[in-house]
Coordinates of C-alpha atoms in Angstrom, one line a residue:
Chain A
G15 CA -9.2 -15.3 -5.9
E16 CA -7.8 -12.8 -3.5
D17 CA -10.1 -9.9 -2.5
V18 CA -10.3 -7.5 0.3
E19 CA -13.6 -5.7 1.1
Q20 CA -14.3 -2.6 3.1
S21 CA -17.2 -0.3 3.6
L22 CA -16.5 3.0 1.8
F23 CA -17.5 5.7 4.3
L24 CA -17.7 6.2 8.1
S25 CA -18.7 9.4 9.9
V26 CA -18.2 9.9 13.6
R27 CA -18.1 12.8 16.1
E28 CA -14.9 13.9 17.7
G29 CA -14.2 12.0 20.9
D30 CA -16.3 8.9 19.9
S31 CA -14.7 5.6 18.9
S32 CA -14.4 4.6 15.2
V33 CA -14.6 1.0 14.0
I34 CA -13.5 0.3 10.5
N35 CA -14.3 -3.2 9.2
C36 CA -12.6 -5.4 6.6
T37 CA -13.2 -8.9 5.2
Y38 CA -10.6 -10.8 3.2
T39 CA -10.8 -14.0 1.2
D40 CA -7.2 -15.4 0.9
S41 CA -7.0 -18.2 3.5
S42 CA -3.2 -18.4 3.0
S43 CA -2.7 -14.7 4.1
T44 CA -0.8 -14.6 7.3
Y45 CA -0.3 -10.9 7.8
L46 CA -3.0 -8.2 7.8
Y47 CA -2.3 -4.5 7.8
W48 CA -4.0 -1.2 8.3
Y49 CA -2.7 1.9 6.4
K50 CA -3.8 5.5 6.6
Q51 CA -3.7 7.9 3.6
E52 CA -4.2 11.6 4.1
P53 CA -5.0 13.9 1.1
G54 CA -2.1 14.3 -1.3
A55 CA 0.0 11.9 0.7
G56 CA 1.3 8.3 0.4
L57 CA 0.2 5.5 2.7
Q58 CA 1.3 5.4 6.3
L59 CA 1.5 2.0 8.1
L60 CA -0.6 2.2 11.3
T61 CA -0.3 -1.4 12.5
Y62 CA -0.2 -5.0 11.4
I63 CA -1.2 -8.3 12.9
F64 CA 0.0 -11.9 12.4
S65 CA -2.8 -14.4 11.8
N66 CA -2.1 -16.4 14.9
M67 CA -3.1 -13.4 17.0
D68 CA -6.7 -12.3 17.6
M69 CA -6.0 -8.9 19.0
K70 CA -3.3 -6.2 19.0
Q71 CA -3.4 -2.9 20.8
D72 CA -1.2 0.1 20.2
Q73 CA -2.1 3.3 22.0
R74 CA -5.5 4.5 20.6
L75 CA -5.6 1.7 18.0
T76 CA -7.1 -1.8 18.6
V77 CA -7.0 -4.5 15.9
L78 CA -9.3 -7.5 16.2
L79 CA -8.9 -10.5 13.9
N80 CA -11.5 -13.3 13.5
K81 CA -9.6 -15.7 11.3
K82 CA -12.6 -18.1 11.1
D83 CA -14.8 -15.4 9.5
K84 CA -11.8 -13.7 7.8
H85 CA -12.9 -10.4 9.4
L86 CA -10.5 -7.7 10.6
S87 CA -11.4 -4.5 12.4
L88 CA -9.6 -1.3 13.4
R89 CA -10.9 0.6 16.4
I90 CA -9.7 4.1 17.0
A91 CA -10.5 5.4 20.5
D92 CA -11.2 9.0 21.2
T93 CA -11.2 9.9 17.5
Q94 CA -9.8 13.3 16.6
T95 CA -10.3 15.6 13.6
G96 CA -6.7 14.7 12.6
D97 CA -7.8 11.1 12.2
S98 CA -9.9 12.1 9.1
A99 CA -8.3 10.1 6.3
I100 CA -8.8 7.1 4.1
Y101 CA -8.0 3.8 5.9
F102 CA -6.9 0.8 3.9
C103 CA -6.9 -2.8 5.0
A104 CA -4.4 -5.1 3.3
E105 CA -3.3 -8.7 3.4
S106 CA -0.1 -10.5 2.4
S107 CA 1.6 -13.8 2.5
P108 CA 4.9 -13.8 4.3
V109 CA 8.0 -12.3 2.7
N110 CA 10.3 -15.1 1.4
Y111 CA 12.8 -13.6 -1.0
G112 CA 13.4 -15.9 -3.9
G113 CA 9.8 -17.2 -3.4
S114 CA 6.9 -15.1 -2.2
Q115 CA 7.5 -11.4 -2.4
G116 CA 4.8 -10.7 0.1
N117 CA 3.0 -8.2 -2.1
L118 CA 0.1 -6.5 -0.4
I119 CA -3.5 -6.9 -1.6
F120 CA -5.5 -3.7 -0.6
G121 CA -9.1 -3.0 -0.2
K122 CA -10.7 0.1 -1.7
G123 CA -10.4 2.1 1.5
T124 CA -12.8 3.5 4.1
K125 CA -13.1 7.3 4.2
L126 CA -13.3 8.4 7.8
S127 CA -14.9 11.8 8.4
V128 CA -14.6 13.2 12.0
K129 CA -17.1 16.0 12.8
P130 CA -16.2 18.5 15.6
Chain B
E6 CA 16.9 8.8 8.2
T7 CA 15.4 10.0 5.0
G8 CA 12.1 8.6 3.8
V9 CA 11.0 7.5 0.3
T10 CA 11.1 10.3 -2.3
Q11 CA 9.5 10.2 -5.7
S12 CA 9.7 12.4 -8.7
P13 CA 8.0 14.0 -10.5
T14 CA 5.1 14.7 -8.2
H15 CA 2.7 15.5 -11.1
L16 CA 2.9 15.0 -14.8
I17 CA 0.7 15.1 -17.9
K18 CA 1.2 12.9 -20.9
T19 CA -0.8 12.1 -24.0
R20 CA -1.8 8.7 -25.3
G21 CA 1.0 6.7 -26.9
Q22 CA 3.8 8.5 -25.1
Q23 CA 6.2 7.0 -22.7
V24 CA 6.9 8.0 -19.1
T25 CA 9.6 7.3 -16.5
L26 CA 9.0 7.7 -12.8
R27 CA 11.8 7.7 -10.2
C28 CA 12.0 6.6 -6.6
S29 CA 14.7 6.8 -4.0
S30 CA 14.3 4.2 -1.3
Q31 CA 14.6 4.9 2.5
S32 CA 18.1 4.7 3.8
G33 CA 18.9 1.1 4.7
H34 CA 16.1 -0.4 2.6
N35 CA 17.1 -2.8 -0.3
T36 CA 13.8 -3.7 -1.8
V37 CA 11.4 -1.5 -3.8
S38 CA 7.8 -2.2 -4.8
W39 CA 5.6 -0.2 -7.1
Y40 CA 1.9 0.2 -6.8
Q41 CA -0.8 1.9 -9.0
Q42 CA -3.6 3.6 -7.3
A43 CA -6.5 4.7 -9.6
L44 CA -8.9 7.3 -8.3
G45 CA -11.2 5.9 -5.6
Q46 CA -9.4 2.6 -5.5
G47 CA -6.8 0.9 -3.3
P48 CA -3.2 0.5 -4.5
Q49 CA -2.6 -2.4 -6.9
F50 CA 0.8 -4.2 -6.9
I51 CA 2.8 -3.7 -10.2
F52 CA 6.1 -5.3 -9.4
Q53 CA 8.9 -5.5 -6.8
Y54 CA 12.7 -5.3 -7.2
Y55 CA 15.2 -6.9 -5.0
R56 CA 19.0 -7.0 -5.6
E57 CA 18.4 -5.2 -9.0
E58 CA 16.1 -8.0 -10.3
E59 CA 12.4 -8.2 -10.6
N60 CA 11.1 -10.4 -7.7
G61 CA 7.4 -10.7 -8.5
R62 CA 4.9 -9.0 -10.7
G63 CA 1.2 -8.2 -10.5
N64 CA -1.4 -8.3 -13.3
F65 CA 0.2 -5.6 -15.5
P66 CA 1.2 -5.9 -19.1
P67 CA 4.9 -5.9 -20.3
R68 CA 4.7 -2.2 -21.3
F69 CA 5.1 -1.6 -17.5
S70 CA 8.8 -2.2 -16.8
G71 CA 11.3 -1.2 -14.1
L72 CA 14.8 -1.0 -13.0
Q73 CA 16.6 -1.0 -9.7
F74 CA 20.1 0.5 -9.4
P75 CA 23.0 -0.5 -7.1
N76 CA 22.0 2.3 -4.6
Y77 CA 18.6 0.6 -4.4
S78 CA 16.8 3.5 -6.2
S79 CA 14.3 2.5 -8.8
E80 CA 12.5 3.6 -12.0
L81 CA 9.1 2.7 -13.3
N82 CA 8.7 3.0 -17.1
V83 CA 5.4 2.8 -18.9
N84 CA 5.3 2.7 -22.7
A85 CA 2.5 3.4 -25.1
L86 CA 0.4 5.2 -22.5
E87 CA -3.3 4.6 -22.3
L88 CA -6.0 6.7 -20.8
D89 CA -6.5 4.1 -18.0
D90 CA -2.9 4.5 -16.9
S91 CA -4.0 7.8 -15.3
A92 CA -3.3 7.1 -11.6
L93 CA -1.2 7.8 -8.6
Y94 CA 2.0 5.7 -8.8
L95 CA 3.3 4.8 -5.4
C96 CA 6.8 3.5 -4.6
A97 CA 7.5 1.7 -1.4
S98 CA 10.7 0.5 0.1
S99 CA 11.4 -2.2 2.7
Y100 CA 14.1 -4.2 4.3
P101 CA 13.0 -7.8 4.8
G102 CA 15.6 -8.5 7.5
R103 CA 14.1 -5.9 9.9
V104 CA 10.9 -7.8 10.7
S105 CA 10.6 -11.5 9.9
G106 CA 7.7 -12.3 7.6
A107 CA 5.7 -9.1 7.6
N108 CA 6.1 -6.9 4.6
V109 CA 6.6 -3.5 6.3
L110 CA 6.5 -1.0 3.5
T111 CA 7.5 2.7 3.7
F112 CA 5.6 4.6 1.0
G113 CA 6.5 7.7 -0.9
A114 CA 4.0 10.5 -1.6
G115 CA 3.5 9.2 -5.2
S116 CA 3.7 10.5 -8.7
R117 CA 0.3 11.6 -10.1
L118 CA 0.1 10.8 -13.9
T119 CA -2.6 12.1 -16.1
V120 CA -2.9 10.7 -19.6
L121 CA -4.9 12.8 -22.0

């Protein structure tokens, strides 16, 4: 079945890099996403990657995908206290209305704590 | 451009009651998805509406039902509430034409339901 696994907690010091890891099981997934959830808020899309890519960089964020091992990671450079939040990894099949609705399968989230 | 708005933000019900949650999609988005997020868990897909029809459903019983209106807003109805229905209910809107294949969701802040 489909499953997404993440470690539950990560603690880093301000200015360090954070690396959040995720493994997934659905070999048909073609899109993988990283979402951020701050307390009392909904989910904010940070970035996503197509499965034919192995890396995507967006400012302080770097996503690495190892499709063979079904492993996804999110690296946050120069982590700030404002990055403290829960980070969710998610997978989906492509949207194909009338067929696949592309619903996201989420992990349980990794709580990132940034110490000053 | 307005985001996704949900109402109410918090509500308390008792077992056996019924609840209706509302969602206004982001301007320009024609698809609405609903997710349930239990405490300490990742969001789980309930169902999706596209062109006022259900376009996919997760592993939720029929007492979870929904509607989408011509203005793309949506309702989630839950009948015969159970204690395990206590959760944050997230609405997300999207427009599949914007980005081919990826399901880029814009989430609301959620409605927190407590069932006593």
